[in-house]
Amino acid sequence: MLWLLYALGAAVIWGVNYAISGRLLARGMSPATLFLVDLIFGSMAVSAVITFTGRWSATMNELRQARPDFGWLLVAIIATTAAGLLIFLSIEAKNATLASLIEVTYPLFTAFFAWLLFRQATINTATVIGALLIFVGVLIVARGNH
């Protein structure tokens, strides 16, 4: 059940982030500037936590052990960077509410790529119904706000 609380907490924080980002972008900040500041601050915050908790050597050890998966790590970094920049571009082009309602389709793509890349599938009646609801919701939002 802890995973659900973490996920809901992330959703709440993303909601705050997108709403504030929408305001900053509407007032003239470029998506590139906002994203750069996000990355710099995020790097400093994570570095501070790693330093404060004394986990530098453990972190470096994890990176050394991840060598066989370096390609996947690189793809994940590129994907994270591209997705972050694209959501800010979307918020700037329309608004935070609509951008986030469309972005919520990412679980569909997560399931697809988990199956395609790793042959992992968590498909059952509940996930199929949830995916259909997400898809129908996106269609409604897109048609109502074209």
PDB file of C-alpha atoms in Angstrom:
ATOM      1  CA  MET A   1       0.000   0.000   0.000  1.00  0.00           C
ATOM      2  CA  LEU A   2       2.995   2.297   0.495  1.00  0.00           C
ATOM      3  CA  TRP A   3       3.525   2.386  -3.282  1.00  0.00           C
ATOM      4  CA  LEU A   4       0.055   3.944  -3.651  1.00  0.00           C
ATOM      5  CA  LEU A   5       0.818   6.704  -1.165  1.00  0.00           C
ATOM      6  CA  TYR A   6       4.100   7.465  -2.940  1.00  0.00           C
ATOM      7  CA  ALA A   7       2.334   7.583  -6.307  1.00  0.00           C
ATOM      8  CA  LEU A   8      -0.443   9.845  -5.002  1.00  0.00           C
ATOM      9  CA  GLY A   9       2.144  12.089  -3.351  1.00  0.00           C
ATOM     10  CA  ALA A  10       3.993  12.351  -6.652  1.00  0.00           C
ATOM     11  CA  ALA A  11       0.717  13.182  -8.429  1.00  0.00           C
ATOM     12  CA  VAL A  12      -0.027  15.981  -5.950  1.00  0.00           C
ATOM     13  CA  ILE A  13       3.473  17.420  -6.298  1.00  0.00           C
ATOM     14  CA  TRP A  14       3.341  17.167 -10.117  1.00  0.00           C
ATOM     15  CA  GLY A  15       0.027  19.036  -9.961  1.00  0.00           C
ATOM     16  CA  VAL A  16       1.636  21.866  -7.993  1.00  0.00           C
ATOM     17  CA  ASN A  17       4.636  21.842 -10.347  1.00  0.00           C
ATOM     18  CA  TYR A  18       2.541  22.012 -13.515  1.00  0.00           C
ATOM     19  CA  ALA A  19       0.244  24.743 -12.207  1.00  0.00           C
ATOM     20  CA  ILE A  20       3.169  26.947 -11.174  1.00  0.00           C
ATOM     21  CA  SER A  21       5.115  26.121 -14.340  1.00  0.00           C
ATOM     22  CA  GLY A  22       2.097  27.175 -16.393  1.00  0.00           C
ATOM     23  CA  ARG A  23       2.088  30.546 -14.686  1.00  0.00           C
ATOM     24  CA  LEU A  24       5.834  31.037 -15.191  1.00  0.00           C
ATOM     25  CA  LEU A  25       5.577  30.084 -18.864  1.00  0.00           C
ATOM     26  CA  ALA A  26       2.541  32.328 -19.387  1.00  0.00           C
ATOM     27  CA  ARG A  27       4.523  35.236 -17.938  1.00  0.00           C
ATOM     28  CA  GLY A  28       7.293  34.823 -20.497  1.00  0.00           C
ATOM     29  CA  MET A  29       9.787  32.329 -19.130  1.00  0.00           C
ATOM     30  CA  SER A  30      10.885  29.966 -21.873  1.00  0.00           C
ATOM     31  CA  PRO A  31      10.435  26.203 -21.479  1.00  0.00           C
ATOM     32  CA  ALA A  32      14.205  25.773 -21.918  1.00  0.00           C
ATOM     33  CA  THR A  33      14.987  28.213 -19.076  1.00  0.00           C
ATOM     34  CA  LEU A  34      12.437  26.628 -16.756  1.00  0.00           C
ATOM     35  CA  PHE A  35      13.708  23.150 -17.540  1.00  0.00           C
ATOM     36  CA  LEU A  36      17.355  24.187 -17.035  1.00  0.00           C
ATOM     37  CA  VAL A  37      16.532  25.647 -13.626  1.00  0.00           C
ATOM     38  CA  ASP A  38      14.611  22.473 -12.736  1.00  0.00           C
ATOM     39  CA  LEU A  39      17.571  20.297 -13.693  1.00  0.00           C
ATOM     40  CA  ILE A  40      20.139  22.431 -11.864  1.00  0.00           C
ATOM     41  CA  PHE A  41      18.084  22.649  -8.692  1.00  0.00           C
ATOM     42  CA  GLY A  42      17.174  18.967  -8.848  1.00  0.00           C
ATOM     43  CA  SER A  43      20.832  18.005  -9.225  1.00  0.00           C
ATOM     44  CA  MET A  44      21.835  20.203  -6.297  1.00  0.00           C
ATOM     45  CA  ALA A  45      19.009  18.846  -4.102  1.00  0.00           C
ATOM     46  CA  VAL A  46      19.817  15.198  -4.827  1.00  0.00           C
ATOM     47  CA  SER A  47      23.541  15.871  -4.344  1.00  0.00           C
ATOM     48  CA  ALA A  48      22.795  17.462  -0.972  1.00  0.00           C
ATOM     49  CA  VAL A  49      20.698  14.473   0.127  1.00  0.00           C
ATOM     50  CA  ILE A  50      23.393  12.024  -0.982  1.00  0.00           C
ATOM     51  CA  THR A  51      26.036  14.069   0.834  1.00  0.00           C
ATOM     52  CA  PHE A  52      23.943  14.549   3.987  1.00  0.00           C
ATOM     53  CA  THR A  53      23.114  10.840   4.220  1.00  0.00           C
ATOM     54  CA  GLY A  54      26.727   9.815   3.548  1.00  0.00           C
ATOM     55  CA  ARG A  55      25.775   7.796   0.479  1.00  0.00           C
ATOM     56  CA  TRP A  56      28.371   9.050  -2.035  1.00  0.00           C
ATOM     57  CA  SER A  57      30.381   5.845  -2.019  1.00  0.00           C
ATOM     58  CA  ALA A  58      27.230   3.688  -2.204  1.00  0.00           C
ATOM     59  CA  THR A  59      25.950   5.810  -5.096  1.00  0.00           C
ATOM     60  CA  MET A  60      29.225   5.501  -6.988  1.00  0.00           C
ATOM     61  CA  ASN A  61      29.219   1.759  -6.316  1.00  0.00           C
ATOM     62  CA  GLU A  62      25.690   1.474  -7.727  1.00  0.00           C
ATOM     63  CA  LEU A  63      26.822   3.291 -10.871  1.00  0.00           C
ATOM     64  CA  ARG A  64      29.787   0.944 -11.267  1.00  0.00           C
ATOM     65  CA  GLN A  65      27.521  -2.082 -10.824  1.00  0.00           C
ATOM     66  CA  ALA A  66      25.116  -0.673 -13.430  1.00  0.00           C
ATOM     67  CA  ARG A  67      27.704  -0.959 -16.235  1.00  0.00           C
ATOM     68  CA  PRO A  68      25.888  -3.854 -17.932  1.00  0.00           C
ATOM     69  CA  ASP A  69      22.769  -1.658 -18.009  1.00  0.00           C
ATOM     70  CA  PHE A  70      24.551   1.549 -19.034  1.00  0.00           C
ATOM     71  CA  GLY A  71      22.692   1.640 -22.352  1.00  0.00           C
ATOM     72  CA  TRP A  72      19.348   1.431 -20.567  1.00  0.00           C
ATOM     73  CA  LEU A  73      20.469   4.116 -18.111  1.00  0.00           C
ATOM     74  CA  LEU A  74      21.417   6.389 -21.009  1.00  0.00           C
ATOM     75  CA  VAL A  75      18.052   5.817 -22.720  1.00  0.00           C
ATOM     76  CA  ALA A  76      16.244   6.550 -19.434  1.00  0.00           C
ATOM     77  CA  ILE A  77      18.199   9.806 -19.001  1.00  0.00           C
ATOM     78  CA  ILE A  78      17.440  10.886 -22.566  1.00  0.00           C
ATOM     79  CA  ALA A  79      13.766   9.957 -22.168  1.00  0.00           C
ATOM     80  CA  THR A  80      13.471  11.849 -18.876  1.00  0.00           C
ATOM     81  CA  THR A  81      15.103  14.912 -20.382  1.00  0.00           C
ATOM     82  CA  ALA A  82      12.970  14.843 -23.533  1.00  0.00           C
ATOM     83  CA  ALA A  83       9.739  14.256 -21.588  1.00  0.00           C
ATOM     84  CA  GLY A  84      10.490  17.104 -19.181  1.00  0.00           C
ATOM     85  CA  LEU A  85      11.149  19.543 -21.975  1.00  0.00           C
ATOM     86  CA  LEU A  86       8.134  18.365 -24.007  1.00  0.00           C
ATOM     87  CA  ILE A  87       5.706  18.838 -21.108  1.00  0.00           C
ATOM     88  CA  PHE A  88       6.902  22.394 -20.603  1.00  0.00           C
ATOM     89  CA  LEU A  89       6.521  23.059 -24.336  1.00  0.00           C
ATOM     90  CA  SER A  90       3.000  21.622 -24.168  1.00  0.00           C
ATOM     91  CA  ILE A  91       2.091  23.735 -21.137  1.00  0.00           C
ATOM     92  CA  GLU A  92       3.418  26.831 -22.887  1.00  0.00           C
ATOM     93  CA  ALA A  93       1.517  26.034 -26.102  1.00  0.00           C
ATOM     94  CA  LYS A  94      -1.829  25.375 -24.365  1.00  0.00           C
ATOM     95  CA  ASN A  95      -2.001  25.263 -20.549  1.00  0.00           C
ATOM     96  CA  ALA A  96      -1.024  23.116 -17.579  1.00  0.00           C
ATOM     97  CA  THR A  97      -4.435  21.532 -17.086  1.00  0.00           C
ATOM     98  CA  LEU A  98      -4.872  20.285 -20.640  1.00  0.00           C
ATOM     99  CA  ALA A  99      -1.216  19.279 -21.024  1.00  0.00           C
ATOM    100  CA  SER A 100      -1.392  17.165 -17.869  1.00  0.00           C
ATOM    101  CA  LEU A 101      -4.705  15.577 -18.862  1.00  0.00           C
ATOM    102  CA  ILE A 102      -3.115  14.386 -22.101  1.00  0.00           C
ATOM    103  CA  GLU A 103       0.156  13.401 -20.444  1.00  0.00           C
ATOM    104  CA  VAL A 104      -1.796  11.081 -18.154  1.00  0.00           C
ATOM    105  CA  THR A 105      -1.809   8.589 -21.056  1.00  0.00           C
ATOM    106  CA  TYR A 106       1.752   7.604 -20.195  1.00  0.00           C
ATOM    107  CA  PRO A 107       0.628   4.425 -18.369  1.00  0.00           C
ATOM    108  CA  LEU A 108      -0.560   3.087 -21.725  1.00  0.00           C
ATOM    109  CA  PHE A 109       2.899   3.620 -23.171  1.00  0.00           C
ATOM    110  CA  THR A 110       4.556   2.253 -20.025  1.00  0.00           C
ATOM    111  CA  ALA A 111       2.631  -0.989 -20.416  1.00  0.00           C
ATOM    112  CA  PHE A 112       3.413  -1.159 -24.120  1.00  0.00           C
ATOM    113  CA  PHE A 113       7.155  -0.564 -23.707  1.00  0.00           C
ATOM    114  CA  ALA A 114       7.418  -2.879 -20.667  1.00  0.00           C
ATOM    115  CA  TRP A 115       5.943  -5.599 -22.868  1.00  0.00           C
ATOM    116  CA  LEU A 116       7.925  -4.681 -26.005  1.00  0.00           C
ATOM    117  CA  LEU A 117      11.332  -4.280 -24.350  1.00  0.00           C
ATOM    118  CA  PHE A 118      11.178  -6.721 -21.443  1.00  0.00           C
ATOM    119  CA  ARG A 119       8.181  -8.957 -22.135  1.00  0.00           C
ATOM    120  CA  GLN A 120       6.641  -7.835 -18.858  1.00  0.00           C
ATOM    121  CA  ALA A 121       2.864  -7.644 -18.876  1.00  0.00           C
ATOM    122  CA  THR A 122       0.498  -6.856 -16.051  1.00  0.00           C
ATOM    123  CA  ILE A 123      -2.666  -7.165 -18.049  1.00  0.00           C
ATOM    124  CA  ASN A 124      -5.910  -8.080 -16.345  1.00  0.00           C
ATOM    125  CA  THR A 125      -9.493  -6.882 -16.524  1.00  0.00           C
ATOM    126  CA  ALA A 126      -8.873  -3.925 -14.218  1.00  0.00           C
ATOM    127  CA  THR A 127      -5.837  -2.661 -16.173  1.00  0.00           C
ATOM    128  CA  VAL A 128      -7.654  -3.007 -19.510  1.00  0.00           C
ATOM    129  CA  ILE A 129     -10.683  -1.104 -18.205  1.00  0.00           C
ATOM    130  CA  GLY A 130      -8.409   1.560 -16.693  1.00  0.00           C
ATOM    131  CA  ALA A 131      -6.501   1.930 -19.960  1.00  0.00           C
ATOM    132  CA  LEU A 132      -9.747   2.277 -21.907  1.00  0.00           C
ATOM    133  CA  LEU A 133     -10.985   4.922 -19.493  1.00  0.00           C
ATOM    134  CA  ILE A 134      -7.739   6.867 -19.875  1.00  0.00           C
ATOM    135  CA  PHE A 135      -7.977   6.654 -23.667  1.00  0.00           C
ATOM    136  CA  VAL A 136     -11.643   7.730 -23.723  1.00  0.00           C
ATOM    137  CA  GLY A 137     -10.865  10.571 -21.316  1.00  0.00           C
ATOM    138  CA  VAL A 138      -8.077  11.843 -23.543  1.00  0.00           C
ATOM    139  CA  LEU A 139     -10.381  11.729 -26.572  1.00  0.00           C
ATOM    140  CA  ILE A 140     -12.995  13.753 -24.695  1.00  0.00           C
ATOM    141  CA  VAL A 141     -10.438  16.336 -23.545  1.00  0.00           C
ATOM    142  CA  ALA A 142      -8.816  16.612 -26.986  1.00  0.00           C
ATOM    143  CA  ARG A 143     -12.131  16.968 -28.865  1.00  0.00           C
ATOM    144  CA  GLY A 144     -13.498  19.469 -26.352  1.00  0.00           C
ATOM    145  CA  ASN A 145     -10.390  21.675 -26.483  1.00  0.00           C
ATOM    146  CA  HIS A 146      -9.138  21.570 -30.070  1.00  0.00           C
TER     147      HIS A 146
END
